[in-house]
Amino acid sequence: MNANGFGGNTLPPQIGHLVIDAATSAGLRMYKPTIATTVNGNMNVTSGSYQVSGVNTTVFGDLTINSTVLQGNAFRVTGDLTINSGGTMTNAVNSSVIIGGDLTNNGSMSHSFIYFANSTSIATTNAQVVRGRGTFSSHSNGT
């Protein structure tokens, strides 16, 4: 059970499409899976937050963020990653985000490593575009 959230290990490790719209009358809630998650389609974080620590997330489709994504391990998106105004994507120190499509950032993005490829070992064969008016920050502990 997650305090002020939902998720845990009660959902299957593979999901078709994932939409997180976790606003309630009492405020925003968090989706906090404790197992590696694979989304075999698109993922949208409309409100609330997607908070993961210590497990990987893979999205075989597009990821659109209007709220908050806090990732404590590798995050892989094979399609486009779009962070809209007011959206935030943050990875912990020495974790990575892998983007197979285009990156549009009109919000805030903070990572140690960003790979523009389908994986850390397989480069994409398509041209990729980085655009937007959002902020980028890179951090690492130097190891």
XYZ file of N, CA and C in Angstrom:
429
model
N 0.843 -1.182 0.000
C 0.000 0.000 0.000
C 0.885 1.241 0.000
N 0.502 2.222 -0.760
C 1.247 3.461 -0.868
C 0.486 4.589 -0.173
N 1.180 5.303 0.688
C 0.548 6.442 1.347
C 0.205 7.500 0.310
N -1.020 7.929 0.280
C -1.497 8.966 -0.639
C -1.359 8.594 -2.107
N -1.253 7.326 -2.410
C -1.081 6.928 -3.799
C -1.756 5.614 -4.092
N -1.500 5.105 -5.270
C -2.019 3.808 -5.668
C -0.982 3.166 -6.574
N -1.092 1.870 -6.785
C -0.130 1.168 -7.627
C 0.429 -0.025 -6.904
N 1.655 0.092 -6.417
C 2.311 -1.030 -5.752
C 2.585 -2.154 -6.736
N 2.444 -3.395 -6.280
C 2.670 -4.534 -7.164
C 1.350 -5.208 -7.532
N 0.245 -4.479 -7.429
C -1.067 -5.070 -7.684
C -1.460 -5.058 -9.155
N -0.809 -4.239 -9.980
C -1.108 -4.199 -11.395
C -0.163 -5.125 -12.151
N -0.573 -5.591 -13.326
C 0.314 -6.460 -14.106
C 1.533 -5.683 -14.589
N 2.655 -6.370 -14.840
C 3.863 -5.684 -15.283
C 3.762 -5.159 -16.711
N 2.764 -5.642 -17.499
C 2.554 -5.137 -18.853
C 1.140 -4.596 -18.982
N 1.039 -3.388 -19.549
C -0.235 -2.688 -19.678
C -0.377 -2.264 -21.134
N -1.607 -2.262 -21.678
C -1.831 -1.855 -23.062
C -1.581 -0.370 -23.277
N -2.365 0.496 -22.691
C -2.190 1.949 -22.693
C -2.362 2.394 -21.250
N -1.695 3.484 -20.877
C -1.791 3.944 -19.499
C -2.096 5.435 -19.485
N -3.201 5.802 -18.844
C -3.558 7.207 -18.642
C -3.635 7.441 -17.140
N -2.841 8.387 -16.652
C -2.873 8.750 -15.242
C -3.539 10.108 -15.139
N -4.740 10.107 -14.617
C -5.511 11.327 -14.404
C -5.992 11.246 -12.960
N -5.084 11.565 -12.051
C -5.278 11.242 -10.635
C -5.685 12.433 -9.786
N -6.403 13.354 -10.360
C -6.883 14.478 -9.568
C -8.128 14.070 -8.798
N -8.198 14.468 -7.560
C -9.376 14.242 -6.730
C -9.783 15.566 -6.103
N -10.921 15.599 -5.463
C -11.351 16.828 -4.805
C -10.409 17.221 -3.674
N -9.654 16.241 -3.146
C -8.717 16.514 -2.056
C -7.329 16.890 -2.568
N -7.093 16.795 -3.865
C -5.783 17.132 -4.418
C -5.320 16.068 -5.396
N -4.053 16.122 -5.726
C -3.479 15.194 -6.684
C -2.959 13.942 -5.984
N -3.095 12.799 -6.685
C -2.591 11.539 -6.140
C -1.405 11.065 -6.964
N -0.706 10.052 -6.449
C 0.480 9.506 -7.089
C 0.236 8.070 -7.503
N 0.696 7.698 -8.690
C 0.735 6.303 -9.110
C 2.156 5.844 -8.845
N 2.325 4.832 -7.976
C 3.637 4.412 -7.514
C 3.825 2.904 -7.685
N 4.119 2.446 -8.911
C 4.353 1.016 -9.079
C 5.673 0.607 -8.419
N 5.701 -0.599 -7.883
C 6.917 -1.108 -7.240
C 7.548 -2.237 -8.042
N 7.016 -2.492 -9.240
C 7.599 -3.485 -10.140
C 7.867 -2.806 -11.475
N 8.813 -3.357 -12.249
C 9.094 -2.821 -13.578
C 7.801 -2.802 -14.385
N 7.587 -1.724 -15.137
C 6.345 -1.543 -15.870
C 6.627 -1.391 -17.358
N 5.870 -2.128 -18.173
C 5.940 -2.012 -19.623
C 4.567 -1.599 -20.126
N 4.535 -0.494 -20.871
C 3.297 -0.016 -21.483
C 3.404 -0.324 -22.974
N 2.550 -1.204 -23.468
C 2.586 -1.616 -24.870
C 1.732 -0.710 -25.737
N 1.795 0.569 -25.511
C 1.027 1.590 -26.237
C 1.451 2.938 -25.710
N 0.564 3.896 -25.772
C 0.875 5.252 -25.323
C 0.629 5.413 -23.827
N 1.356 6.359 -23.231
C 1.188 6.689 -21.817
C 0.959 8.190 -21.711
N -0.064 8.588 -20.946
C -0.375 9.995 -20.723
C -0.465 10.255 -19.227
N 0.305 11.236 -18.749
C 0.220 11.664 -17.356
C -0.479 13.021 -17.386
N -1.799 12.983 -17.186
C -2.641 14.166 -17.314
C -2.651 14.991 -16.037
N -2.794 14.335 -14.885
C -2.754 14.999 -13.588
C -2.234 14.000 -12.573
N -1.887 14.493 -11.401
C -1.264 13.609 -10.421
C 0.182 13.376 -10.811
N 0.757 12.263 -10.352
C 2.152 11.994 -10.694
C 2.405 10.497 -10.827
N 3.411 10.185 -11.621
C 3.916 8.824 -11.799
C 5.261 8.814 -11.105
N 5.370 8.069 -9.987
C 6.581 8.078 -9.169
C 7.100 6.659 -9.004
N 8.303 6.440 -9.529
C 8.884 5.103 -9.499
C 10.299 5.195 -8.956
N 10.658 4.235 -8.105
C 12.005 4.197 -7.558
C 12.542 2.775 -7.640
N 13.696 2.619 -8.283
C 14.375 1.329 -8.280
C 13.929 0.333 -9.329
N 12.952 0.660 -10.172
C 12.520 -0.248 -11.237
C 12.427 0.529 -12.549
N 12.556 -0.170 -13.662
C 12.521 0.452 -14.980
C 11.098 0.620 -15.491
N 10.925 1.592 -16.378
C 9.673 1.797 -17.088
C 9.973 1.827 -18.578
N 9.187 1.088 -19.362
C 9.321 1.086 -20.822
C 7.969 1.411 -21.433
N 7.945 2.371 -22.353
C 6.729 2.749 -23.072
C 6.972 2.478 -24.550
N 6.268 1.484 -25.108
C 6.362 1.177 -26.531
C 5.320 2.007 -27.274
N 5.534 3.298 -27.294
C 4.615 4.252 -27.891
C 5.061 5.644 -27.491
N 4.127 6.582 -27.473
C 4.418 7.964 -27.109
C 4.126 8.203 -25.637
N 4.872 9.128 -25.035
C 4.642 9.555 -23.655
C 4.336 11.043 -23.671
N 3.190 11.417 -23.109
C 2.808 12.818 -22.992
C 2.655 13.151 -21.515
N 3.343 14.227 -21.079
C 3.344 14.607 -19.663
C 2.745 15.997 -19.516
N 1.636 16.092 -18.781
C 1.026 17.374 -18.423
C 1.192 17.656 -16.941
N 1.703 16.685 -16.198
C 1.839 16.808 -14.754
C 3.271 16.418 -14.374
N 3.459 15.372 -13.545
C 4.783 15.055 -13.015
C 5.146 13.595 -13.206
N 6.375 13.357 -13.677
C 6.970 12.019 -13.719
C 8.277 12.090 -12.940
N 8.379 11.272 -11.885
C 9.602 11.160 -11.088
C 10.082 9.722 -11.220
N 11.212 9.531 -11.870
C 11.699 8.179 -12.166
C 13.026 7.960 -11.462
N 13.146 6.865 -10.721
C 14.367 6.564 -9.994
C 15.257 5.565 -10.686
N 14.922 5.186 -11.911
C 15.712 4.224 -12.661
C 15.528 4.530 -14.145
N 15.934 3.622 -15.023
C 15.849 3.867 -16.461
C 14.402 4.022 -16.928
N 14.197 4.940 -17.856
C 12.883 5.208 -18.446
C 13.084 5.197 -19.955
N 12.408 4.276 -20.654
C 12.567 4.123 -22.105
C 11.255 4.426 -22.812
N 11.312 5.309 -23.818
C 10.159 5.659 -24.639
C 10.559 5.418 -26.084
N 9.897 4.482 -26.771
C 10.276 4.195 -28.153
C 9.687 5.193 -29.141
N 8.645 5.905 -28.752
C 8.019 6.915 -29.604
C 8.460 8.305 -29.196
N 7.552 9.260 -29.378
C 7.831 10.653 -29.032
C 7.607 10.903 -27.553
N 8.422 11.794 -26.986
C 8.253 12.249 -25.605
C 7.872 13.717 -25.657
N 6.697 14.046 -25.115
C 6.208 15.422 -25.100
C 5.957 15.848 -23.660
N 6.627 16.909 -23.235
C 6.394 17.495 -21.921
C 5.729 18.848 -22.166
N 4.464 18.944 -21.821
C 3.710 20.172 -22.060
C 3.963 21.196 -20.959
N 3.543 22.437 -21.199
C 3.684 23.508 -20.229
C 3.075 23.061 -18.896
N 3.819 23.199 -17.815
C 3.380 22.753 -16.501
C 3.795 21.321 -16.194
N 4.292 20.601 -17.188
C 4.736 19.219 -16.990
C 6.190 19.164 -16.553
N 6.530 18.119 -15.799
C 7.887 17.938 -15.289
C 8.279 16.477 -15.399
N 9.497 16.223 -15.885
C 10.052 14.867 -15.882
C 11.424 14.932 -15.247
N 11.618 14.175 -14.157
C 12.870 14.186 -13.416
C 13.313 12.761 -13.144
N 14.565 12.462 -13.454
C 15.165 11.178 -13.114
C 16.194 11.393 -12.022
N 16.396 10.370 -11.215
C 17.375 10.427 -10.135
C 18.790 10.499 -10.713
N 19.749 10.845 -9.880
C 21.148 10.903 -10.294
C 21.570 9.548 -10.852
N 22.280 9.593 -11.984
C 22.827 8.425 -12.677
C 21.769 7.472 -13.210
N 20.584 7.961 -13.489
C 19.590 7.181 -14.203
C 19.403 7.818 -15.573
N 18.747 7.108 -16.482
C 18.693 7.591 -17.849
C 17.275 7.589 -18.394
N 17.094 8.390 -19.444
C 15.888 8.327 -20.247
C 16.345 8.044 -21.678
N 15.671 7.101 -22.325
C 15.992 6.690 -23.682
C 14.804 7.062 -24.556
N 15.042 7.840 -25.612
C 13.964 8.351 -26.452
C 14.193 7.873 -27.881
N 13.221 7.122 -28.414
C 13.331 6.612 -29.773
C 12.773 7.555 -30.816
N 11.930 8.496 -30.417
C 11.318 9.453 -31.343
C 11.779 10.862 -31.045
N 10.909 11.810 -31.288
C 11.223 13.221 -31.072
C 11.004 13.603 -29.609
N 11.677 14.669 -29.184
C 11.504 15.225 -27.844
C 10.991 16.654 -27.973
N 9.828 16.903 -27.377
C 9.287 18.253 -27.283
C 9.177 18.597 -25.812
N 9.890 19.634 -25.388
C 9.878 20.028 -23.982
C 9.412 21.474 -23.860
N 8.188 21.648 -23.407
C 7.665 22.974 -23.085
C 7.445 23.110 -21.584
N 7.995 22.168 -20.816
C 7.895 22.172 -19.361
C 9.278 22.166 -18.754
N 9.587 21.114 -17.987
C 10.877 21.004 -17.313
C 11.357 19.562 -17.370
N 12.640 19.370 -17.708
C 13.216 18.031 -17.805
C 14.584 18.030 -17.150
N 14.820 17.056 -16.251
C 16.084 16.964 -15.537
C 16.520 15.504 -15.485
N 17.710 15.223 -16.044
C 18.218 13.848 -16.112
C 19.723 13.821 -16.029
N 20.263 12.639 -15.685
C 21.703 12.428 -15.759
C 22.111 12.132 -17.195
N 21.389 11.228 -17.847
C 21.734 10.804 -19.197
C 20.480 10.764 -20.059
N 20.571 11.316 -21.270
C 19.498 11.224 -22.246
C 20.073 10.573 -23.491
N 19.519 9.426 -23.871
C 19.947 8.723 -25.079
C 18.887 8.927 -26.144
N 19.311 9.382 -27.318
C 18.392 9.484 -28.447
C 18.605 8.242 -29.306
N 17.929 7.169 -28.924
C 18.068 5.872 -29.568
C 16.933 4.992 -29.088
N 16.806 3.803 -29.679
C 15.784 2.866 -29.227
C 16.207 2.138 -27.960
N 17.498 2.085 -27.688
C 18.028 1.517 -26.448
C 19.439 2.066 -26.282
N 20.095 1.726 -25.199
C 21.460 2.221 -25.000
C 22.445 1.534 -25.933
N 22.032 0.450 -26.600
C 22.948 -0.263 -27.495
C 22.489 -0.295 -28.949
N 21.269 0.185 -29.254
C 20.753 0.155 -30.626
C 20.353 1.566 -31.030
N 21.104 2.153 -31.966
C 20.797 3.499 -32.423
C 19.557 3.488 -33.315
N 18.823 4.602 -33.312
C 17.683 4.726 -34.220
C 18.192 5.012 -35.620
N 17.417 4.640 -36.612
C 17.783 4.918 -37.997
C 17.018 6.126 -38.526
N 16.136 6.673 -37.715
C 15.349 7.828 -38.128
C 15.923 9.123 -37.564
N 15.702 10.218 -38.283
C 16.108 11.526 -37.784
C 15.225 11.893 -36.593
N 15.805 12.486 -35.574
C 15.062 12.877 -34.384
C 15.160 14.385 -34.191
N 14.103 14.977 -33.631
C 14.032 16.421 -33.445
C 13.874 16.721 -31.964
N 14.621 17.730 -31.485
C 14.465 18.247 -30.127
C 13.937 19.671 -30.261
N 12.802 19.949 -29.598
C 12.199 21.273 -29.717
C 11.484 21.638 -28.416
N 11.062 22.891 -28.345
C 10.307 23.364 -27.199
C 10.989 24.525 -26.511
N 10.235 25.156 -25.616
C 10.727 26.325 -24.885
C 10.923 26.026 -23.405
N 10.931 24.749 -23.051
C 11.079 24.366 -21.651
C 12.519 24.385 -21.195
N 12.729 24.017 -19.939
C 14.072 23.989 -19.368
C 14.622 22.574 -19.326
N 15.920 22.452 -19.545
C 16.639 21.188 -19.437
C 17.701 21.366 -18.372
N 17.904 20.345 -17.557
C 19.061 20.364 -16.664
C 19.631 18.959 -16.617
N 20.941 18.887 -16.502
C 21.639 17.618 -16.468
C 22.417 17.539 -15.163
N 22.400 16.393 -14.537
C 23.097 16.219 -13.264
C 23.713 14.838 -13.195
N 24.785 14.710 -12.455
C 25.455 13.424 -12.262
C 26.339 13.554 -11.041
N 26.564 12.422 -10.375
C 27.463 12.489 -9.225
C 28.908 12.211 -9.640
N 29.154 12.090 -10.968
C 30.503 11.957 -11.465
C 31.031 10.544 -11.490
N 30.205 9.547 -11.187
C 30.725 8.180 -11.223
C 30.374 7.512 -12.533
